[in-house]
PDB file of C-alpha atoms in Angstrom:
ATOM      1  CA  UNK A   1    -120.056  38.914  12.200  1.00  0.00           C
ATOM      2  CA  UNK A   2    -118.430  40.794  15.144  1.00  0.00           C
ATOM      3  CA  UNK A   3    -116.397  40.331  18.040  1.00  0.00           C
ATOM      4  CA  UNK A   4    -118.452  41.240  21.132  1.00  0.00           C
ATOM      5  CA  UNK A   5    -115.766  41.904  24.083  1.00  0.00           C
ATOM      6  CA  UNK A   6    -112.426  42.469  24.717  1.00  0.00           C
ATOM      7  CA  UNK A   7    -109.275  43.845  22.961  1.00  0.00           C
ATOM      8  CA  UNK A   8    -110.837  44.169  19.230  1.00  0.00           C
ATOM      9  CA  UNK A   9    -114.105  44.706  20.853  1.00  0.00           C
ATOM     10  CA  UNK A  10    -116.954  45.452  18.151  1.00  0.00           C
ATOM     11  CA  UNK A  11    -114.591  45.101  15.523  1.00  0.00           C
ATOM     12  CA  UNK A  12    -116.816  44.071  12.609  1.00  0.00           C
ATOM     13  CA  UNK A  13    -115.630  40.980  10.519  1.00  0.00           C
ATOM     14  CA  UNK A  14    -116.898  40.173   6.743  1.00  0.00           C
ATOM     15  CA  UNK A  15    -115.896  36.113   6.068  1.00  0.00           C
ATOM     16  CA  UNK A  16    -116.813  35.778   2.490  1.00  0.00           C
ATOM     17  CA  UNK A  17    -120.007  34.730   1.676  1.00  0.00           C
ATOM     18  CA  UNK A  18    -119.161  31.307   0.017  1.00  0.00           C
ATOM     19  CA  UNK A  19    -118.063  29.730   3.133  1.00  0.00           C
ATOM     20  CA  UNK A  20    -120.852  27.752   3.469  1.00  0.00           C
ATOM     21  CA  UNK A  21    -121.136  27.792   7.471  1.00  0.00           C
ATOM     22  CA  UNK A  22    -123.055  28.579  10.016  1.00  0.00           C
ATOM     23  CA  UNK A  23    -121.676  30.710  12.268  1.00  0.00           C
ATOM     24  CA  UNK A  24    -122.923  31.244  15.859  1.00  0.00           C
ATOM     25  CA  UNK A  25    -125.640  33.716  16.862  1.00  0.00           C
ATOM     26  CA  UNK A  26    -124.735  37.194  18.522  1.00  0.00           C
ATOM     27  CA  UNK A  27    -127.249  36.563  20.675  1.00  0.00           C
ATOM     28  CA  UNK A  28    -126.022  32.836  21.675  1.00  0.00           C
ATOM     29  CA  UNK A  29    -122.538  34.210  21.817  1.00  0.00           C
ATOM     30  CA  UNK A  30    -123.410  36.322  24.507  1.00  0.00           C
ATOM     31  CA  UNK A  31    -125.490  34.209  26.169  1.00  0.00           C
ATOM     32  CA  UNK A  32    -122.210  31.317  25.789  1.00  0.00           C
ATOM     33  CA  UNK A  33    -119.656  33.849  27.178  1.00  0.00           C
ATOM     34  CA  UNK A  34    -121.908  35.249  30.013  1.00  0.00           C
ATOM     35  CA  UNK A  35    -121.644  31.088  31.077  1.00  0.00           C
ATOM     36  CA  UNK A  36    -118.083  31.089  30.842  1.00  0.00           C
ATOM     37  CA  UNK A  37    -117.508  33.990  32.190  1.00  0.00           C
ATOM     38  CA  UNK A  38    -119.215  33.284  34.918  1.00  0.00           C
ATOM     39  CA  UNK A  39    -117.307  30.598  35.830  1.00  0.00           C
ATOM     40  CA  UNK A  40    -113.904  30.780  34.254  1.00  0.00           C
ATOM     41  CA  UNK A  41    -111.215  33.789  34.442  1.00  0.00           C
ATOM     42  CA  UNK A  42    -110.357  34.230  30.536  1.00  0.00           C
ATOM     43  CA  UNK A  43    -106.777  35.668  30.781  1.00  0.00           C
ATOM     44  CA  UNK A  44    -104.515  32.471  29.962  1.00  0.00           C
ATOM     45  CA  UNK A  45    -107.094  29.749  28.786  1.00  0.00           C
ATOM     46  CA  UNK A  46    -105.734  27.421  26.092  1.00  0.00           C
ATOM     47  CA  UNK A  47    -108.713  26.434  23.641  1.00  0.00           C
ATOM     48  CA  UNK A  48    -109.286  23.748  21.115  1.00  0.00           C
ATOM     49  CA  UNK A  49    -111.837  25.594  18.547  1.00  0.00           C
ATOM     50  CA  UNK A  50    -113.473  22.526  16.104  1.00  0.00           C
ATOM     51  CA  UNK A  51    -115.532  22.891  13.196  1.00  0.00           C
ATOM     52  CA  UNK A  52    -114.283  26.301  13.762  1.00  0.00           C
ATOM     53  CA  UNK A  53    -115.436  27.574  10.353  1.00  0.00           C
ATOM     54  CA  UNK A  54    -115.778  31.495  10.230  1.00  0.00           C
ATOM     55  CA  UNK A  55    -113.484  31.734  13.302  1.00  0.00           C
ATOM     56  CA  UNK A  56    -115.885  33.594  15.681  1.00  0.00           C
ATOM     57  CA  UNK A  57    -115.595  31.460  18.366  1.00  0.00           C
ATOM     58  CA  UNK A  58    -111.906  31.730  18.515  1.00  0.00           C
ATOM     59  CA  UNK A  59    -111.685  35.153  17.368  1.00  0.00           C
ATOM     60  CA  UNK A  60    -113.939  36.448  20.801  1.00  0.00           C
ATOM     61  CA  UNK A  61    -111.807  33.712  23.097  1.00  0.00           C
ATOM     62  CA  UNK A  62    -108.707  35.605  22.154  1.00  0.00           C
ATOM     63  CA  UNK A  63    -109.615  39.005  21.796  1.00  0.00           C
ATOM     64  CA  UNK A  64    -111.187  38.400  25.797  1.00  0.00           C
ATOM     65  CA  UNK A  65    -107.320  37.459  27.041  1.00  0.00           C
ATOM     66  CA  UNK A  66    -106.970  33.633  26.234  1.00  0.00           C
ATOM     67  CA  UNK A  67    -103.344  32.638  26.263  1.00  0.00           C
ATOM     68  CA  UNK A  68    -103.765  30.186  23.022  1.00  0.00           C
ATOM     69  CA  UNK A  69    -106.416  28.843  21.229  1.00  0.00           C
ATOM     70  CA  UNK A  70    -105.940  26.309  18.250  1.00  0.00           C
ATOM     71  CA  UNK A  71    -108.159  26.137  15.502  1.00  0.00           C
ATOM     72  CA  UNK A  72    -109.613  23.091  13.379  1.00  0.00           C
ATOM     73  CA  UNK A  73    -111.615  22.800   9.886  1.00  0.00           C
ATOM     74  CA  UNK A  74    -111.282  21.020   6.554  1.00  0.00           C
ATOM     75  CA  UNK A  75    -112.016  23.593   4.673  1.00  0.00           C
ATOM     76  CA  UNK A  76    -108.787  25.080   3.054  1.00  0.00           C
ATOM     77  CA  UNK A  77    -111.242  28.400   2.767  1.00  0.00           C
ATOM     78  CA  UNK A  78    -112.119  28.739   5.787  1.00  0.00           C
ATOM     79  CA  UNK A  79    -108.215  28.095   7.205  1.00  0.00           C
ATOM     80  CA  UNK A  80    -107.257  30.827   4.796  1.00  0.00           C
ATOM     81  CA  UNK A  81    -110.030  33.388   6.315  1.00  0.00           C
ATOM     82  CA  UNK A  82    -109.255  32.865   9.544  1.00  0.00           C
ATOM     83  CA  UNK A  83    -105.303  32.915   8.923  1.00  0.00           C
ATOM     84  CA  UNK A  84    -106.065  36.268   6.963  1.00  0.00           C
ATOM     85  CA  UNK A  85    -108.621  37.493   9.735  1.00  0.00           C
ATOM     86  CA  UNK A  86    -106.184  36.603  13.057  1.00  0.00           C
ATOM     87  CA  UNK A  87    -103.315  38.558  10.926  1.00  0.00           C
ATOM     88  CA  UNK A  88    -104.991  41.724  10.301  1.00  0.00           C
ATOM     89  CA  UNK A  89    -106.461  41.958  13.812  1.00  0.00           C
ATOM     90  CA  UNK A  90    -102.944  40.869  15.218  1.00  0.00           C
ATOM     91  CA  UNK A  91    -103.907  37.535  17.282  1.00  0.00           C
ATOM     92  CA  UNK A  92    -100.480  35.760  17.034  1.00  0.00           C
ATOM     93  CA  UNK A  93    -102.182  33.239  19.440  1.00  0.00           C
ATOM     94  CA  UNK A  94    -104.087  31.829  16.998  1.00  0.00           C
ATOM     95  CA  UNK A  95    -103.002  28.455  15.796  1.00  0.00           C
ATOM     96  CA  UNK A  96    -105.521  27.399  12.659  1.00  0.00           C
ATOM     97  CA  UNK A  97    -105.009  23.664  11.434  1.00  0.00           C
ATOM     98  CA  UNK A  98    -106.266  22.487   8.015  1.00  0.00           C
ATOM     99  CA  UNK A  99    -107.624  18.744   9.061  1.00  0.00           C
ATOM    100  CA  UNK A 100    -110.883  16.340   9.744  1.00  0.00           C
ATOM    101  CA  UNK A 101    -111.656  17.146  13.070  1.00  0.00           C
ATOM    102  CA  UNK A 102    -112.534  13.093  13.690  1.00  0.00           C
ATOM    103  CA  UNK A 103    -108.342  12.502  12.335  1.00  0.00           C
ATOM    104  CA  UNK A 104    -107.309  15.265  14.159  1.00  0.00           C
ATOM    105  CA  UNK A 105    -108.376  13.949  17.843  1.00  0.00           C
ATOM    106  CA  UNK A 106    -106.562  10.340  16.931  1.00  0.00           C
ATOM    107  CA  UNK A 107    -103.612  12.165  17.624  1.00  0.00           C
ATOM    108  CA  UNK A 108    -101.982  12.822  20.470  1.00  0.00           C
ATOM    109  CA  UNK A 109    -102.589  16.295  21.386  1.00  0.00           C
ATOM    110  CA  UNK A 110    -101.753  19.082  24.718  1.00  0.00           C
ATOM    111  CA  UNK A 111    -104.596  19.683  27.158  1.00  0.00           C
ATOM    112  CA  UNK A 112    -106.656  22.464  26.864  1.00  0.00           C
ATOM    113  CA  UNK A 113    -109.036  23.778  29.717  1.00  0.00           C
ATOM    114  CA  UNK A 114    -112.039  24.590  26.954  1.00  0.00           C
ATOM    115  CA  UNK A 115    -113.116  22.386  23.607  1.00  0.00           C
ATOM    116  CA  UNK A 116    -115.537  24.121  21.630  1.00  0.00           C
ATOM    117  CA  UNK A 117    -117.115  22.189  18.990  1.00  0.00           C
ATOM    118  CA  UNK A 118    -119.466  23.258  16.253  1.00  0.00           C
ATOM    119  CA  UNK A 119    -120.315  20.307  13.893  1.00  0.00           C
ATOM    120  CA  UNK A 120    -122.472  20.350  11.151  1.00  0.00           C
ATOM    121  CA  UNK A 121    -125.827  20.154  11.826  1.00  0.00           C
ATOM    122  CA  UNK A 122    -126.691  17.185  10.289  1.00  0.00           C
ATOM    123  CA  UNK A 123    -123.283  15.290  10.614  1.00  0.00           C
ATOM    124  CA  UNK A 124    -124.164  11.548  12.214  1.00  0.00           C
ATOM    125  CA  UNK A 125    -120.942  11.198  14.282  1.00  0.00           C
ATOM    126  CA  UNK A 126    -121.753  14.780  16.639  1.00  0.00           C
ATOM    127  CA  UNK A 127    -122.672  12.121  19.295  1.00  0.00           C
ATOM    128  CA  UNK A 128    -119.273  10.771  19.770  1.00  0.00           C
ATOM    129  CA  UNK A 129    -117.671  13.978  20.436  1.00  0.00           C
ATOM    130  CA  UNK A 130    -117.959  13.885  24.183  1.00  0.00           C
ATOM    131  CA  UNK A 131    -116.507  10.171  24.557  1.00  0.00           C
ATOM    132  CA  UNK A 132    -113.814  11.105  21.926  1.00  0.00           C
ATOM    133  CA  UNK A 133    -112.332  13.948  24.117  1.00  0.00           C
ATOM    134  CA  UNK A 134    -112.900  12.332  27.292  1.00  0.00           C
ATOM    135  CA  UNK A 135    -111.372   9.031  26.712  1.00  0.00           C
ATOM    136  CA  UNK A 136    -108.446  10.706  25.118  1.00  0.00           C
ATOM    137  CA  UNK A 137    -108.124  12.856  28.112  1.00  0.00           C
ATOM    138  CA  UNK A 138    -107.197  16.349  25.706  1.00  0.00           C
ATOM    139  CA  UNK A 139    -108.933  18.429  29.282  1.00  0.00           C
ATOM    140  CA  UNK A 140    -107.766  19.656  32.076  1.00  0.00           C
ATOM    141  CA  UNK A 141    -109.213  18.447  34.935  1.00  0.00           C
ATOM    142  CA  UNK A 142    -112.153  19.999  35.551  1.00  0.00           C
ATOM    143  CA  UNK A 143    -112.113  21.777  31.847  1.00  0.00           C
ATOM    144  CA  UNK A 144    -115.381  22.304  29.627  1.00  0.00           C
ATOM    145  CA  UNK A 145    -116.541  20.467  26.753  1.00  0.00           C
ATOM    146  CA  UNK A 146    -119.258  22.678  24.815  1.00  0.00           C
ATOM    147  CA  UNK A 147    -121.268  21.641  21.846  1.00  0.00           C
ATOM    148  CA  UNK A 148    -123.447  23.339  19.381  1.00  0.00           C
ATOM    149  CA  UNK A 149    -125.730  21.224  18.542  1.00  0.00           C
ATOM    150  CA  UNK A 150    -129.596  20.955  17.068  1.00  0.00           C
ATOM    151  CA  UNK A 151    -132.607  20.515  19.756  1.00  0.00           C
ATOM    152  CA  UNK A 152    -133.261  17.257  18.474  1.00  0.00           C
ATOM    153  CA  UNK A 153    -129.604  15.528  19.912  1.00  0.00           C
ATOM    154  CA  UNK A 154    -129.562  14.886  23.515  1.00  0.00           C
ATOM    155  CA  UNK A 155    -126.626  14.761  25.767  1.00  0.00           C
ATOM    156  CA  UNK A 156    -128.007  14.653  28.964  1.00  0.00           C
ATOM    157  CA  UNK A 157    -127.381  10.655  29.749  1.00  0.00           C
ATOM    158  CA  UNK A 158    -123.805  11.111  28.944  1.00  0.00           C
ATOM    159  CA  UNK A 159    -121.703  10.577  32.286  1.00  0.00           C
ATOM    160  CA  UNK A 160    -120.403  14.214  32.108  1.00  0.00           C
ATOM    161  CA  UNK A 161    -123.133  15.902  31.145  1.00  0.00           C
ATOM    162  CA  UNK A 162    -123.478  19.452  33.310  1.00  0.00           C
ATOM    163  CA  UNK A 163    -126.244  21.145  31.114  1.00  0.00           C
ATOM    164  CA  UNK A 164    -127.477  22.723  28.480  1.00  0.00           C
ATOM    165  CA  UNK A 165    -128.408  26.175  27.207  1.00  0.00           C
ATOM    166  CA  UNK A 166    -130.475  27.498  24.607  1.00  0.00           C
ATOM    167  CA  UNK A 167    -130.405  30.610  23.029  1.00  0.00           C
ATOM    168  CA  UNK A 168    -133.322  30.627  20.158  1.00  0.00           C
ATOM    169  CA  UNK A 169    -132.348  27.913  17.682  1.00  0.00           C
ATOM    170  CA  UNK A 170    -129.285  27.523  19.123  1.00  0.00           C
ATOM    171  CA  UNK A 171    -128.472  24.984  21.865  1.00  0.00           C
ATOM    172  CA  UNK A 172    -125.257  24.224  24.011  1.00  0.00           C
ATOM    173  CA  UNK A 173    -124.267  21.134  26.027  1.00  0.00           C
ATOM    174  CA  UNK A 174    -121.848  21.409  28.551  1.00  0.00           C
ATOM    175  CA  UNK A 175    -119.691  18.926  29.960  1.00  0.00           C
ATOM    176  CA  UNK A 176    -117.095  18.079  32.389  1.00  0.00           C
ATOM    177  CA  UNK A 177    -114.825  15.056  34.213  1.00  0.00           C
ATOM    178  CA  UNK A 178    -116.097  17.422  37.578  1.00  0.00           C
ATOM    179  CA  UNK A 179    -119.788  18.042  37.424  1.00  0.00           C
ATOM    180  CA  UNK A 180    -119.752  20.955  40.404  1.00  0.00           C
ATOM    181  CA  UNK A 181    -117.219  22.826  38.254  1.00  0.00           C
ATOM    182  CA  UNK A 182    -118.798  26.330  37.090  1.00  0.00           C
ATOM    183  CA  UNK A 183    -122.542  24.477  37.759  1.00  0.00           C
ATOM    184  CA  UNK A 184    -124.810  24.139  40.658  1.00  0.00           C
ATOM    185  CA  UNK A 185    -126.600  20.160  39.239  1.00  0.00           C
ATOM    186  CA  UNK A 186    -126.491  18.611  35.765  1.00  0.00           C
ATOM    187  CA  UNK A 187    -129.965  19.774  35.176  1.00  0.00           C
ATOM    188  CA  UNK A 188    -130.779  21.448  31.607  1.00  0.00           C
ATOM    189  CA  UNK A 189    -131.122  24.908  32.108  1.00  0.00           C
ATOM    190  CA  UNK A 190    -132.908  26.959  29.447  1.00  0.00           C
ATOM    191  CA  UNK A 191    -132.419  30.549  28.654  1.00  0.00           C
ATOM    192  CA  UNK A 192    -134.993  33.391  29.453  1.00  0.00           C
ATOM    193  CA  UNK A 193    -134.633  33.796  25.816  1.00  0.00           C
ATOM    194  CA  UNK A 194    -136.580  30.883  24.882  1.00  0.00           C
ATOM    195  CA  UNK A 195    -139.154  30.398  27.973  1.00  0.00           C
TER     196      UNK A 195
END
């Protein structure tokens, strides 16, 4: 596992191998970043990692200038990697919290302008997500929503759906409370990768 850009870029990360995740693709965290890059400037974000496992996700949003980004699993083993991991490489912006991710959003929590969510693959509730952080308002107006999910959930009927990537086996969904934001038309968009 390694951090692609920014600050620690290339800095090479070994989570031990009894994790039990499934952490994100290189080549879909590239392809993720180049979207939010694209449309958001990454100095000062605040970001709500779930499911966040391994920690790559949060460990590339901070090492590429995000002001804060909190971190959520259940698994005491993964908090302790990524506590251990955000230490060493000096990210005192990263806030990991030991919880169910489904208890966690019943309370009341700050806004954030991304949510990154990375449920288990075969976890039954992955479809509520998006009306979980919407009707609890936890965005910014006109923040991101992003789920990893398997090809065989679709979002695309959901009232802020904007679209979705994929990059090989590995498929995003984006959504937002302002459909033009960072997005030309809610239309699923696929990857050159995978035509």
């Amino acid at each position: 596992m390694r951090i692609i850009r920014g600050k620690r870029k290339a800095k090479i990360l070994h989570p031990p191998i009894n994790l039990e995740v499934r952490p994100t693709t290189d080549m879909a965290k590239v392809g993720l970043f180049n979207v939010i890059e694209n449309a958001w400037e990454m100095e000062g974000l605040h970001v709500l990692d779930l499911f966040a496992g391994t920690g790559s996700i949060s460990f590339e949003f901070i090492s590429r200038g995000s002001a804060e980004v909190i971190a959520v699993d259940n698994n005491p083993r993964c908090i302790d990697w990524m506590y251990e991991a955000s230490q060493e490489m000096g990210f005192d912006n990263l806030f990991v919290v030991n919880a169910d991710v489904f208890s966690y959003l019943q309370k009341p929590l700050q806004h954030f302008d991304i949510i990154f969510a990375d449920p288990p693959y075969g976890l039954p509730n992955t479809i509520s997500i998006p009306d979980l952080i919407f009707q609890h308002h936890f965005l910014y107006p006109g923040g991101w929503l992003i789920i990893e999910h398997p090809k065989e959930i679709n979002f695309s009927q959901h009232p802020f759906f904007m679209r979705k990537k994929n990059y090989g086996r590995v498929n995003f969904s984006f959504f937002s409370d302002e459909i033009s934001q960072g997005t030309e038309s809610a239309e699923t968009e696929m990857s050159s990768s995978s035509k």
